[in-house]
Short mmCIF file of C-alpha atoms in Angstrom, two decimals:
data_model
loop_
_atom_site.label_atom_id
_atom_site.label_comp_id
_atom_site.label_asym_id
_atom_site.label_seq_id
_atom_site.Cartn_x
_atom_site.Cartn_y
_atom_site.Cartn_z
CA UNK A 1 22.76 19.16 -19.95
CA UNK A 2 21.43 16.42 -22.22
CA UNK A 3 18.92 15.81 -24.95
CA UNK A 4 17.76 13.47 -27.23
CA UNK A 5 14.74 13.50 -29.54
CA UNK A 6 11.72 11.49 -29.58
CA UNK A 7 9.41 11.16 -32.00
CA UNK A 8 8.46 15.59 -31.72
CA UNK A 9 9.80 15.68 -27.86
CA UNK A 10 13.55 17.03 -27.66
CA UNK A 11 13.44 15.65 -24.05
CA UNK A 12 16.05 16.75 -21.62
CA UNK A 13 17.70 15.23 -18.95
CA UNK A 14 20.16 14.92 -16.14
CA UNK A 15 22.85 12.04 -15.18
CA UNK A 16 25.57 11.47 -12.49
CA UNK A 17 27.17 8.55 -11.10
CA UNK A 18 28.07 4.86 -11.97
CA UNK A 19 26.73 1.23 -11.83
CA UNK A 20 23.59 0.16 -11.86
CA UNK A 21 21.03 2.89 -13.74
CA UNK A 22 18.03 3.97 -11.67
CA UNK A 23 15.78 6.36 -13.69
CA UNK A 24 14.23 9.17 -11.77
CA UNK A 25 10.50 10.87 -12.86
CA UNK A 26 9.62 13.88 -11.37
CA UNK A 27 6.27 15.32 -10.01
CA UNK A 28 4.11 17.87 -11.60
CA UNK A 29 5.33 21.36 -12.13
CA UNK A 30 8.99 20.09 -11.18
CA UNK A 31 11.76 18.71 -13.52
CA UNK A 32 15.36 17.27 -13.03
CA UNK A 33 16.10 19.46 -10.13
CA UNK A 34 13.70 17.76 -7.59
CA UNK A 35 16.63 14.71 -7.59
CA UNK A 36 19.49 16.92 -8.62
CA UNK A 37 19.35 20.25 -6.30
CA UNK A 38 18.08 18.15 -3.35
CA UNK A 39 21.13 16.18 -2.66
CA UNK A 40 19.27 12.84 -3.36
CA UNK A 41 20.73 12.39 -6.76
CA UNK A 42 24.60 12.80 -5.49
CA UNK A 43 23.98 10.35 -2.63
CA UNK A 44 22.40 8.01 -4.66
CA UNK A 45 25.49 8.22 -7.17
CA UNK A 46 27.68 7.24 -4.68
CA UNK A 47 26.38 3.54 -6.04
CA UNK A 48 24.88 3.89 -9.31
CA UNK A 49 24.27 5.70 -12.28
CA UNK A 50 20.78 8.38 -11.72
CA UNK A 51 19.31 9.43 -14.96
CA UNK A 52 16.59 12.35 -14.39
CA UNK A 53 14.04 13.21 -16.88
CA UNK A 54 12.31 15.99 -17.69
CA UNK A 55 9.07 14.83 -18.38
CA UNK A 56 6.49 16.47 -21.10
CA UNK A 57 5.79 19.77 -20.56
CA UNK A 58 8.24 20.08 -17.56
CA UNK A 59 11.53 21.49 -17.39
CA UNK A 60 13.80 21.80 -20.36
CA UNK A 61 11.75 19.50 -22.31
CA UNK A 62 10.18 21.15 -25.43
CA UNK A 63 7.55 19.58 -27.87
CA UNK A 64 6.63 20.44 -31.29
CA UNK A 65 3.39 20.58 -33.12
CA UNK A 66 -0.26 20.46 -31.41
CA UNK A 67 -0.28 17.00 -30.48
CA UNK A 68 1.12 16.84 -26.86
CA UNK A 69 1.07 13.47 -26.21
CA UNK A 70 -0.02 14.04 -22.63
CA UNK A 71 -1.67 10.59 -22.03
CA UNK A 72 -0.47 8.23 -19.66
CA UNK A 73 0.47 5.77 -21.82
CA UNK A 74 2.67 8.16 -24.22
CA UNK A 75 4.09 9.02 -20.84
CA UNK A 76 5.41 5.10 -20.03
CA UNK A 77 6.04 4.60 -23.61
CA UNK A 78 8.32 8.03 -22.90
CA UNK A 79 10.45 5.95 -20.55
CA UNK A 80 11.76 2.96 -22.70
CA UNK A 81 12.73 6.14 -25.09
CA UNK A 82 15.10 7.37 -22.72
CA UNK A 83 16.63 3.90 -21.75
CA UNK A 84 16.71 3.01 -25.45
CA UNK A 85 18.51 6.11 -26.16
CA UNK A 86 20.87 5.57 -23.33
CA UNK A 87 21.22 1.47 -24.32
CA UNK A 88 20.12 0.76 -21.13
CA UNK A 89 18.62 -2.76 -20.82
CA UNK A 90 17.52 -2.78 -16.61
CA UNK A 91 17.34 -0.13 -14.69
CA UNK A 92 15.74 0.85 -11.60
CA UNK A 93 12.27 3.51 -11.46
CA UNK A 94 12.41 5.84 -9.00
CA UNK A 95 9.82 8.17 -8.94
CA UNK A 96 7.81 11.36 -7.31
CA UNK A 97 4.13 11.67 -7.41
CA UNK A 98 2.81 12.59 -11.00
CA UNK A 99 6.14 10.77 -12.03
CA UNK A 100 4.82 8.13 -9.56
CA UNK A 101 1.68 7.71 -11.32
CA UNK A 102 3.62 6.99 -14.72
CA UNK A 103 6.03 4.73 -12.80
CA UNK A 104 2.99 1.99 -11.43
CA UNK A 105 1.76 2.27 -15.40
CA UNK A 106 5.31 1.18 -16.16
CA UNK A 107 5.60 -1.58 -13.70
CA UNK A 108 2.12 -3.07 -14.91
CA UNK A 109 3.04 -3.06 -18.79
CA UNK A 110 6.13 -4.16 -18.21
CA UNK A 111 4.50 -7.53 -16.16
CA UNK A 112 1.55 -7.67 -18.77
CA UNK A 113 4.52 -7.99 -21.37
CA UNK A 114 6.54 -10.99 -19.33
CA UNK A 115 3.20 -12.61 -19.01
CA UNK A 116 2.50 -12.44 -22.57
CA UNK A 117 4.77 -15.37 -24.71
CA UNK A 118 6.90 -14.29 -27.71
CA UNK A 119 6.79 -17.61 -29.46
CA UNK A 120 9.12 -20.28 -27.53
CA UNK A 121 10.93 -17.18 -25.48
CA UNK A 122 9.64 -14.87 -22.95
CA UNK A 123 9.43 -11.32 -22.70
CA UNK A 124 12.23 -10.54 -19.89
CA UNK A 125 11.02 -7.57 -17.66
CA UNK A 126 13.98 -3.92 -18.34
CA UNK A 127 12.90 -3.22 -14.32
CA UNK A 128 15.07 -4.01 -11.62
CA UNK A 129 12.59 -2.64 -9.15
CA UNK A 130 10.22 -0.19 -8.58
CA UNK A 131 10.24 2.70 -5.83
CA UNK A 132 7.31 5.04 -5.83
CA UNK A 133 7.33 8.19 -3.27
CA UNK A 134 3.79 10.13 -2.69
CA UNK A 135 1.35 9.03 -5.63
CA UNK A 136 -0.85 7.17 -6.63
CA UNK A 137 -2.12 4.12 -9.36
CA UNK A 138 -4.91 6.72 -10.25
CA UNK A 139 -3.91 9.79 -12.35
CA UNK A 140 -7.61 11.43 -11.22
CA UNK A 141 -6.26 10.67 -7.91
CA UNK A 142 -8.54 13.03 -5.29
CA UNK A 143 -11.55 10.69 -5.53
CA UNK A 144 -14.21 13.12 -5.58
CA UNK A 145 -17.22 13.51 -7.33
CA UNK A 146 -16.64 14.35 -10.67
CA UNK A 147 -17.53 17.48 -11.29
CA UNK A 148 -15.44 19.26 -7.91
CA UNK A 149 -12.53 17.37 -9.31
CA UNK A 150 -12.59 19.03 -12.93
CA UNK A 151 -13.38 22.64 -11.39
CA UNK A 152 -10.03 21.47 -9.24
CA UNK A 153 -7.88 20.76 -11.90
CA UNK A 154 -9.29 23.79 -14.11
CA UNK A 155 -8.48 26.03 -11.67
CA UNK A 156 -5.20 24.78 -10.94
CA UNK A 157 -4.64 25.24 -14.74
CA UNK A 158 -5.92 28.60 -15.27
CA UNK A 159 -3.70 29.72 -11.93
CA UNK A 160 -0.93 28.29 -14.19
CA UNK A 161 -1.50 30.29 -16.89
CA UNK A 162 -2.47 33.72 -15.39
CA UNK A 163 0.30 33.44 -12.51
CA UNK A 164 3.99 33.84 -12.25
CA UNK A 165 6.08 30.96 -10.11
CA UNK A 166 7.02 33.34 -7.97
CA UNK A 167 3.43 34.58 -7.15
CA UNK A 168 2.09 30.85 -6.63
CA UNK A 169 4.73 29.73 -4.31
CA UNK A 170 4.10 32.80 -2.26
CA UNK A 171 0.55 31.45 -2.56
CA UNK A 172 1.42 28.76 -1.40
CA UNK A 173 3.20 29.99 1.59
CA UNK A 174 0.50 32.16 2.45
CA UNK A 175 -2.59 29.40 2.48
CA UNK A 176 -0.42 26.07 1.47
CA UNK A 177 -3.01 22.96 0.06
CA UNK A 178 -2.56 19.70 1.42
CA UNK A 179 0.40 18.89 -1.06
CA UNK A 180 2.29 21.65 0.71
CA UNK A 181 1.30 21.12 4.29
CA UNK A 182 4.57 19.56 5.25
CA UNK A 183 6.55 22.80 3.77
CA UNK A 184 4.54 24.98 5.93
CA UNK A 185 4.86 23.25 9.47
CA UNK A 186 8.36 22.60 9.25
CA UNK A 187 11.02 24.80 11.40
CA UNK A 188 12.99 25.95 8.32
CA UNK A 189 9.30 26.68 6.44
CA UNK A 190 10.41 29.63 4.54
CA UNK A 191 13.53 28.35 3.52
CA UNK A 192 11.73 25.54 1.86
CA UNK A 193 9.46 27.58 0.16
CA UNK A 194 12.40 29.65 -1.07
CA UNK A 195 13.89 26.45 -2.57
CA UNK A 196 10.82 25.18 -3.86
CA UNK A 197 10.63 28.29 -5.93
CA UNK A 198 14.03 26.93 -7.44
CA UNK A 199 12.39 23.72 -8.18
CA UNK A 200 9.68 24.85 -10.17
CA UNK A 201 10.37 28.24 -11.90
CA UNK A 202 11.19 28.07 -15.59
CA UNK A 203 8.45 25.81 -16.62
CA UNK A 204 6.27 26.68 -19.16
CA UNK A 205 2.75 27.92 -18.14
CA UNK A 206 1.14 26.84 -21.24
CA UNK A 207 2.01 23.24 -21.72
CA UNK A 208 1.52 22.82 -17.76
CA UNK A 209 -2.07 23.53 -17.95
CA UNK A 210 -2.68 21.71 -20.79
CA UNK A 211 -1.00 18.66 -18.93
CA UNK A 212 -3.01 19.41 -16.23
CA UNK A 213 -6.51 19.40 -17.98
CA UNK A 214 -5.35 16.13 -20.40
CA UNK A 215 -3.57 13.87 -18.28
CA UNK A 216 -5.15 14.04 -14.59
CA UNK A 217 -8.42 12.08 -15.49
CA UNK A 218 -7.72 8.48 -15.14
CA UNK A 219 -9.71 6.73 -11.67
CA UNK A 220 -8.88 3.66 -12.26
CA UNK A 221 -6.41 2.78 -9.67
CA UNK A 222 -5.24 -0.59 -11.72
CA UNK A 223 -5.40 -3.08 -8.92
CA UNK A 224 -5.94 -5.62 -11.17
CA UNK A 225 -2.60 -5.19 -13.00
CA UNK A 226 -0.87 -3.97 -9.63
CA UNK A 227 -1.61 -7.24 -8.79
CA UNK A 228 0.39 -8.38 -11.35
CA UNK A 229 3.63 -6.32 -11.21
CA UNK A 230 6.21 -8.94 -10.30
CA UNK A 231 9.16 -7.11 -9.07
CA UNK A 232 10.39 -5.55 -5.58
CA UNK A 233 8.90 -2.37 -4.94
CA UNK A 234 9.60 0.25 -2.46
CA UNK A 235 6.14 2.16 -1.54
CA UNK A 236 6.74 5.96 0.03
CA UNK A 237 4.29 7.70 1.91
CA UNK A 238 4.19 10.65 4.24
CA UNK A 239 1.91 11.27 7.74
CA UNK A 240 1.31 15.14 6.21
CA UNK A 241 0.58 13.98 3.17
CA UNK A 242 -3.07 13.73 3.32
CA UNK A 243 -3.72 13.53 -0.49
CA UNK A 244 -1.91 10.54 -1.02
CA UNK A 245 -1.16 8.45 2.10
CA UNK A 246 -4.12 5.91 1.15
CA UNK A 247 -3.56 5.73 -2.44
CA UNK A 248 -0.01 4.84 -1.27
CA UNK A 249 -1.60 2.04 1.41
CA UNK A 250 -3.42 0.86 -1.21
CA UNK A 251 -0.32 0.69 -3.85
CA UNK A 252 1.55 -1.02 -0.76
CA UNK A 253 -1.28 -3.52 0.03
CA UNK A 254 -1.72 -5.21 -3.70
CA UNK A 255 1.76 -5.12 -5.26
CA UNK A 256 2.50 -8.48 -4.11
CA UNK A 257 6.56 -7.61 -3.80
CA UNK A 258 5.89 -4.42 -1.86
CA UNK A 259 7.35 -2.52 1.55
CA UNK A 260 5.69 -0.03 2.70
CA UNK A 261 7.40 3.42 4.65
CA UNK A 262 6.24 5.95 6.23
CA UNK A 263 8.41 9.27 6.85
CA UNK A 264 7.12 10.68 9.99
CA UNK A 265 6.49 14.50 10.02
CA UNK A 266 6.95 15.07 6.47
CA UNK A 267 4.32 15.69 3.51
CA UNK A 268 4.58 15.49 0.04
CA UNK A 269 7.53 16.91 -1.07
CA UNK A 270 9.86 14.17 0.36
CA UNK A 271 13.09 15.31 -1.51
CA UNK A 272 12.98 18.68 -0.44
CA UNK A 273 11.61 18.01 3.28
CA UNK A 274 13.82 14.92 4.14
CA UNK A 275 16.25 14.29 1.55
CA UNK A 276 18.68 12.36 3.99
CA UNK A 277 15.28 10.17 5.30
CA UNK A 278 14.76 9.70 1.92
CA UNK A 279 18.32 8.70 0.66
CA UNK A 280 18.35 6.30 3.48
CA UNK A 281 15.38 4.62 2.96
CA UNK A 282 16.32 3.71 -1.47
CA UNK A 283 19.15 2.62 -0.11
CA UNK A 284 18.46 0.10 2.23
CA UNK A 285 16.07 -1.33 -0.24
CA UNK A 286 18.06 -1.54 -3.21
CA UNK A 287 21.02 -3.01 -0.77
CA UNK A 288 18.52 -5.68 0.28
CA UNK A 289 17.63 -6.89 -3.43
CA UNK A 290 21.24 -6.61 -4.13
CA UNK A 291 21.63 -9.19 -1.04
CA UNK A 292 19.00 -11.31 -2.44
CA UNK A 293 20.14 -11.48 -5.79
CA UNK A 294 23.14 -12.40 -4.65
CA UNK A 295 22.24 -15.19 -2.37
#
């Protein structure tokens, strides 16, 4: 295990491998061990050097004081702390739905900062690429009226804070939401619950709902500075993921440098459901800019 301290976030995180660094952001209610316990992390080491984060709130991350900092933006600013910390000058994002949704913000300050001039010289981009799996460019991503989507995300918060992990995956199992749907078709169904159990427990209740009720409330999806992102990005979508398959058409449709997948029988929880699909898939697409760059 690994730490280093940011501003009042001891942040924690997870490394393996050599070469080429590709930073990994979870989704919500997960932590390092949605790229380390899957398998995708080790097969991705094979070739280069995976750094997973726990972001705020997740995980083995702990903050201090009453200011959370659970704003997008502290968020992206979160990642250049880690590669700072790590003197890492270009990496590769790779990232899972809420850790999707701080990715794209990445990608378009990063372009917004190579498009602004530093006197004679030119900001230089730290991305390599950008691969985003089941998310979305809009942190209040369901697209409903306003007030069904804050009585959503208040009572996904209070069944944070009144309920144990153990009792909400079995809630889960029992009457799974759309993010879960692939989980609960699949052969091995209970299996995967059982692992996703692993995945999440041990995050803390408290700062999860307050993430939840601070940082999902964003609609703008950014298309304007999607637009503008200038380097190769790997879209990842899923047919059983209902919640975010159009966000992820639409994040595929205006990044100009962007290919699209689609895992077939899967949902939302991509590492977990097809880790080996998955595995496959970064790889041919970092293989092919690796081609490019050097032709």
């Amino acid at each position: 295990m690994a730490y280093f301290q940011h501003q009042d976030v001891n942040f924690h995180y997870e490394e393996m491998g050599e070469g080429e660094a590709i930073i990994a952001l979870h989704g919500f209610s997960l932590n390092t061990r949605y790229w380390m316990q899957t398998g995708v992390a080790k097969a991705l080491s094979k070739n280069y050097r995976i750094i997973a984060l726990d972001m705020r709130a997740h995980g083995k991350t702990h903050m201090e004081g009453e200011q959370k900092g659970y704003h997008i933006d502290t968020l992206v600013a979160d990642v250049d702390a880690l590669a700072n910390h790590l003197h890492i000058k270009k990496f590769h994002l790779l990232s899972h739905s809420t850790g999707g949704m701080v990715a794209i913000r990445y990608a378009i300050h990063q372009s917004q900062l190579v498009a602004k001039k530093n006197g004679k010289d030119k900001h230089e981009s730290r991305l390599l690429s950008l691969m985003v799996s089941n998310s979305s460019s809009a942190t209040k991503f369901m697209n409903r009226n306003f007030l069904t989507d804050g009585l959503a995300m208040e009572m996904l918060a209070q069944s944070i804070e009144h309920l144990g992990w153990r009792q909400i995956v079995e809630g889960l199992r029992f009457l799974p939401n759309p993010l879960f749907t692939g989980l609960s078709r699949a052969e091995n169904s209970s299996e995967l619950f059982d692992k996703l159990y692993q995945l999440m427990r041990g995050g803390d209740h408290k700062n999860l709902a307050l993430f939840v009720r601070r940082f999902y409330n964003d609609p703008d999806p950014q298309v304007e500075g999607m637009a503008c992102i200038n380097v190769p990005t790997l879209i990842i979508g899923a047919e059983l993921d209902s919640m975010f398959i159009h966000s992820s058409e639409l994040m595929a449709n205006t990044i100009p440098k962007a290919k699209f997948v689609i895992c077939e029988k899967a949902g939302h929880m991509l590492a977990l459901e097809s880790p080996k699909w998955l595995v496959k898939k970064i790889n041919s697409f970092l293989s092919e800019q690796n081609n490019n760059q050097a032709a």
